[in-house]
């Protein structure tokens, strides 16, 4: 059976030098492929090329036998990309938006629209201006599963979704794959990779050998975040990535609690009394997170003794980020 998606030697460089280089892979009908990479790895750039939003500077990309460099419009009719940007009309309802955008893809009677929206607990008859960012994300996902395309492309699709809604998303993913769609997911979330048939690791713009979940989790730091209406669990490769993660999460609400996974720091670092006094100056509900954050930072940077200067160093570093 021939591949639905064929990528050979794909290259695209931004003016600043970042991008992707010599990307090659194939994906077939009914397959779920996860492109896993941390911030700055090149995921979004690759997915934009696959979505025909930018043209490759070298290499070839075909969907169902159509070469994007020769027949871009034919490729566009075969794919449906979902990014984190919202292109809906705020004065229209979710239903009106969905029917309009699906009509652009030739779907005149999206029969499963209500069923899909209900699975995401989304009210289609509410104006989009009244939607939260998470609800707007659900509308995008609802449209993607109603359009029934050969290739579905998702960039960080579960950002801001709680555990229950993530489960719904992956149930829909598996249904789409079973129906014959090729699904490509770009993510830096461990849970997003667990439902994939294959995991391709993207690092500094190049693909590495296929990874396993165990290999991805090794050395990762677990972050538990409590928002007003949901609980989120994320993984980051380094504590330095925490500010960027929090920045993304702020789009969905203000965290009430952030817990950093066990880091084994208890007997490895020592807090001076002066550092403990400095910690006690922070709001009580933040003290646990700050303690874990400073201890993780200290271990990562070879400190065995935490002084007020170390606390200030962490504070200054994270304020800059």
Coordinates of C-alpha atoms in Angstrom, one line a residue:
X1 CA 0.0 0.0 0.0
X2 CA 1.4 3.4 -1.0
X3 CA 1.8 6.1 1.7
X4 CA -0.8 8.9 2.0
X5 CA 1.9 11.4 3.1
X6 CA 5.4 11.3 1.6
X7 CA 8.1 13.7 2.7
X8 CA 11.6 13.6 1.3
X9 CA 14.5 16.0 2.2
X10 CA 12.2 18.8 3.3
X11 CA 14.0 22.0 4.2
X12 CA 12.8 25.4 5.4
X13 CA 15.0 28.0 7.2
X14 CA 13.7 31.2 8.8
X15 CA 15.8 34.4 8.4
X16 CA 17.2 33.9 11.9
X17 CA 18.5 30.5 11.0
X18 CA 16.0 28.3 12.8
X19 CA 13.8 25.9 10.8
X20 CA 13.9 22.3 9.6
X21 CA 16.5 20.5 7.5
X22 CA 16.4 17.3 5.4
X23 CA 13.1 16.0 6.9
X24 CA 12.0 12.6 5.5
X25 CA 9.2 10.3 6.6
X26 CA 6.1 8.6 5.3
X27 CA 2.7 8.0 6.8
X28 CA -0.2 5.8 5.6
X29 CA -4.0 5.8 5.8
X30 CA -5.2 4.9 9.2
X31 CA -2.0 5.8 10.9
X32 CA -1.4 8.2 13.8
X33 CA 2.0 9.8 13.7
X34 CA 3.3 12.0 16.5
X35 CA 6.0 14.5 15.8
X36 CA 7.5 15.1 19.2
X37 CA 9.8 18.0 20.1
X38 CA 10.3 20.6 22.8
X39 CA 10.0 24.4 22.3
X40 CA 12.1 25.6 19.4
X41 CA 12.6 22.1 17.9
X42 CA 10.9 23.1 14.6
X43 CA 7.5 21.4 15.0
X44 CA 5.3 24.3 14.0
X45 CA 7.6 25.1 11.0
X46 CA 7.3 21.5 9.8
X47 CA 3.5 21.5 10.3
X48 CA 3.1 24.8 8.4
X49 CA 5.0 23.3 5.5
X50 CA 2.8 20.2 5.6
X51 CA -0.3 22.4 5.8
X52 CA 0.9 24.4 2.7
X53 CA 1.0 27.6 4.7
X54 CA 4.7 28.1 3.7
X55 CA 6.5 26.6 0.8
X56 CA 9.5 24.3 1.3
X57 CA 12.8 25.7 0.2
X58 CA 14.0 22.2 -0.8
X59 CA 12.7 18.7 -0.9
X60 CA 9.4 17.2 -1.9
X61 CA 6.0 16.7 -0.2
X62 CA 3.2 14.7 -1.6
X63 CA -0.3 13.9 -0.3
X64 CA -2.2 11.0 -1.9
X65 CA 0.1 11.3 -4.9
X66 CA -0.2 15.0 -5.3
X67 CA 3.0 17.1 -5.2
X68 CA 2.5 20.3 -3.2
X69 CA 5.0 22.2 -5.4
X70 CA 3.1 21.3 -8.5
X71 CA -0.5 21.2 -7.3
X72 CA -0.9 23.1 -4.0
X73 CA -4.7 23.4 -4.3
X74 CA -5.2 19.7 -4.8
X75 CA -3.2 19.1 -1.6
X76 CA -5.2 21.6 0.3
X77 CA -8.4 19.8 -0.6
X78 CA -7.1 16.7 1.0
X79 CA -5.9 18.1 4.3
X80 CA -7.3 19.9 7.4
X81 CA -4.8 21.7 9.7
X82 CA -5.5 22.8 13.2
X83 CA -3.1 25.4 14.8
X84 CA -3.5 27.4 18.0
X85 CA -4.7 30.5 16.2
X86 CA -8.4 31.3 16.1
X87 CA -9.9 32.4 12.8
X88 CA -13.5 32.4 13.8
X89 CA -16.0 35.2 13.5
X90 CA -16.8 36.5 17.0
X91 CA -20.3 37.8 16.2
X92 CA -21.4 34.4 14.8
X93 CA -22.4 31.4 16.8
X94 CA -20.2 28.3 16.9
X95 CA -22.6 26.5 14.6
X96 CA -22.6 29.4 12.1
X97 CA -18.8 29.4 12.1
X98 CA -18.5 25.7 11.7
X99 CA -21.0 25.5 8.8
X100 CA -19.3 28.4 7.1
X101 CA -15.8 27.0 7.4
X102 CA -16.9 23.4 6.5
X103 CA -18.6 24.8 3.4
X104 CA -15.2 26.1 2.3
X105 CA -14.1 22.4 2.3
X106 CA -17.2 21.3 0.3
X107 CA -19.1 19.9 3.3
X108 CA -22.6 21.2 2.8
X109 CA -24.3 18.9 5.4
X110 CA -22.0 18.2 8.3
X111 CA -24.3 15.6 9.9
X112 CA -22.0 14.6 12.8
X113 CA -21.4 18.2 13.8
X114 CA -23.8 18.2 16.8
X115 CA -22.6 14.8 18.0
X116 CA -18.9 15.8 17.8
X117 CA -19.6 19.1 19.6
X118 CA -21.5 17.3 22.3
X119 CA -18.6 15.0 22.9
X120 CA -16.5 18.0 23.6
X121 CA -19.2 19.6 25.8
X122 CA -19.4 22.5 23.4
X123 CA -22.5 24.7 22.9
X124 CA -22.7 25.5 19.2
X125 CA -25.5 28.0 19.6
X126 CA -23.4 30.4 21.8
X127 CA -21.6 33.3 20.2
X128 CA -17.9 32.7 19.7
X129 CA -17.2 36.1 21.4
X130 CA -18.5 34.5 24.5
X131 CA -16.3 31.4 24.2
X132 CA -13.3 30.9 26.4
X133 CA -10.0 30.1 24.7
X134 CA -10.5 26.5 25.6
X135 CA -14.0 26.5 23.9
X136 CA -12.5 28.1 20.8
X137 CA -10.0 25.2 20.7
X138 CA -12.9 22.7 21.0
X139 CA -14.6 24.4 18.1
X140 CA -11.5 24.0 15.9
X141 CA -11.3 20.3 16.9
X142 CA -15.0 19.8 16.2
X143 CA -14.6 21.2 12.7
X144 CA -11.5 19.0 12.1
X145 CA -13.4 15.8 12.8
X146 CA -16.5 16.9 10.9
X147 CA -14.7 17.7 7.7
X148 CA -13.5 14.1 7.0
X149 CA -10.2 14.7 5.2
X150 CA -7.5 12.2 4.1
X151 CA -4.9 14.0 6.3
X152 CA -5.6 15.7 9.7
X153 CA -2.7 17.9 11.0
X154 CA -2.7 19.1 14.6
X155 CA -0.3 21.5 16.3
X156 CA -0.4 21.1 20.1
X157 CA -4.1 20.2 19.9
X158 CA -4.7 19.4 23.6
X159 CA -3.1 22.5 25.1
X160 CA -5.6 23.8 27.7
X161 CA -7.8 20.7 27.7
X162 CA -8.3 18.8 30.9
X163 CA -7.8 15.1 31.2
X164 CA -11.4 14.2 30.2
X165 CA -11.4 16.3 27.1
X166 CA -8.0 15.0 26.1
X167 CA -9.5 11.5 26.3
X168 CA -12.3 12.6 24.0
X169 CA -9.9 14.1 21.6
X170 CA -7.9 10.9 21.3
X171 CA -11.1 8.8 21.0
X172 CA -12.0 11.0 18.0
X173 CA -8.4 10.6 16.6
X174 CA -8.6 6.8 16.7
X175 CA -12.1 6.9 15.1
X176 CA -10.7 9.2 12.3
X177 CA -7.8 6.8 11.7
X178 CA -10.1 3.8 11.7
X179 CA -12.1 5.5 9.0
X180 CA -8.9 5.9 6.9
X181 CA -7.6 9.3 7.8
X182 CA -3.8 9.8 8.2
X183 CA -3.3 11.8 11.4
X184 CA -0.2 13.9 12.2
X185 CA 0.2 15.4 15.6
X186 CA 2.9 17.9 16.6
X187 CA 3.3 18.1 20.4
X188 CA 5.6 18.3 23.4
X189 CA 3.2 16.5 25.7
X190 CA 3.9 13.0 26.7
X191 CA 0.2 12.0 27.0
X192 CA -0.4 13.2 23.4
X193 CA 2.2 10.7 22.1
X194 CA 0.8 7.7 23.9
X195 CA -2.0 7.1 21.3
X196 CA 0.3 7.4 18.3
X197 CA 1.3 4.4 16.2
X198 CA 4.7 6.0 15.7
X199 CA 6.7 8.7 17.4
X200 CA 9.2 10.8 15.4
X201 CA 11.5 12.9 17.6
X202 CA 12.3 16.3 16.2
X203 CA 15.4 18.0 17.7
X204 CA 16.9 21.3 16.4
X205 CA 15.1 21.0 13.1
X206 CA 16.1 17.4 12.2
X207 CA 14.4 14.1 12.8
X208 CA 16.0 11.6 15.1
X209 CA 15.3 7.8 15.2
X210 CA 11.8 6.8 16.3
X211 CA 11.3 7.2 20.0
X212 CA 9.4 5.3 22.7
X213 CA 7.3 6.7 25.4
X214 CA 9.8 5.3 28.0
X215 CA 12.6 7.2 26.2
X216 CA 10.6 10.4 26.2
X217 CA 9.7 10.3 29.9
X218 CA 13.2 9.5 31.1
X219 CA 14.6 12.6 32.8
X220 CA 11.4 14.6 32.3
X221 CA 10.0 16.8 35.1
X222 CA 6.3 16.4 35.8
X223 CA 4.3 19.6 36.4
X224 CA 0.8 19.5 37.8
X225 CA -1.3 22.7 37.3
X226 CA -4.6 23.5 38.9
X227 CA -6.8 26.0 37.1
X228 CA -10.2 27.2 38.3
X229 CA -12.1 24.6 36.2
X230 CA -9.5 21.9 35.4
X231 CA -6.4 20.0 36.3
X232 CA -3.5 19.8 33.9
X233 CA -0.4 17.5 33.9
X234 CA 2.5 18.5 31.7
X235 CA 6.1 17.3 31.3
X236 CA 9.2 19.5 30.6
X237 CA 12.8 18.6 29.9
X238 CA 14.3 21.3 32.1
X239 CA 13.1 23.5 34.8
X240 CA 14.1 26.4 32.6
X241 CA 11.1 25.6 30.4
X242 CA 8.6 26.3 33.2
X243 CA 8.1 30.0 32.4
X244 CA 7.3 29.2 28.8
X245 CA 4.8 26.6 29.9
X246 CA 3.1 28.9 32.4
X247 CA 2.9 31.6 29.7
X248 CA 0.9 29.2 27.5
X249 CA -1.3 28.1 30.3
X250 CA -2.2 31.7 31.2
X251 CA -4.2 31.9 28.0
X252 CA -6.6 29.4 29.6
X253 CA -6.8 30.8 33.1
X254 CA -4.7 31.8 36.1
X255 CA -3.1 28.8 37.9
X256 CA -4.3 28.4 41.5
X257 CA -1.6 25.8 42.2
X258 CA 1.5 24.6 40.5
X259 CA 3.3 21.5 41.7
X260 CA 6.6 20.3 40.5
X261 CA 7.2 16.5 40.4
X262 CA 9.4 14.7 42.9
X263 CA 13.0 15.6 42.1
X264 CA 14.8 13.7 44.8
X265 CA 16.2 16.9 46.1
X266 CA 15.4 16.4 49.8
X267 CA 18.8 15.1 50.9
X268 CA 20.8 16.5 48.1
X269 CA 20.5 20.2 48.9
X270 CA 20.5 22.2 52.1
X271 CA 18.6 25.4 52.7
X272 CA 20.3 27.9 54.9
X273 CA 18.1 29.6 57.5
X274 CA 18.4 32.9 55.6
X275 CA 17.1 31.2 52.5
X276 CA 14.2 29.7 54.4
X277 CA 13.3 33.2 55.8
X278 CA 13.3 34.5 52.2
X279 CA 11.0 31.6 51.1
X280 CA 8.6 32.4 54.0
X281 CA 8.1 35.9 52.5
X282 CA 6.3 34.4 49.5
X283 CA 2.6 33.8 49.6
X284 CA 1.9 30.6 51.4
X285 CA 0.1 28.9 48.5
X286 CA 3.2 29.4 46.4
X287 CA 5.9 28.3 48.8
X288 CA 5.7 24.6 47.9
X289 CA 6.1 25.4 44.2
X290 CA 9.0 27.8 44.9
X291 CA 10.8 25.3 47.1
X292 CA 10.6 22.6 44.4
X293 CA 11.6 25.0 41.7
X294 CA 14.7 26.3 43.6
X295 CA 15.7 22.8 44.6
X296 CA 15.4 21.5 41.0
X297 CA 17.3 24.5 39.7
X298 CA 20.0 24.0 42.3
X299 CA 20.4 20.3 41.4
X300 CA 20.5 21.2 37.7
X301 CA 23.3 23.7 38.3
X302 CA 25.4 21.8 40.8
X303 CA 24.5 23.6 43.9
X304 CA 24.3 21.6 47.2
X305 CA 23.6 24.6 49.4
X306 CA 20.7 27.0 48.9
X307 CA 21.4 30.6 50.1
X308 CA 19.4 33.7 49.5
X309 CA 21.7 34.5 46.5
X310 CA 20.5 31.2 44.9
X311 CA 16.9 32.1 45.5
X312 CA 17.5 35.5 43.9
X313 CA 19.3 33.9 41.0
X314 CA 16.3 31.7 40.3
X315 CA 13.9 34.6 40.7
X316 CA 16.0 36.8 38.3
X317 CA 16.3 34.1 35.7
X318 CA 12.6 33.3 35.6
X319 CA 11.5 37.0 35.6
X320 CA 13.6 37.5 32.5
X321 CA 11.9 34.5 30.8

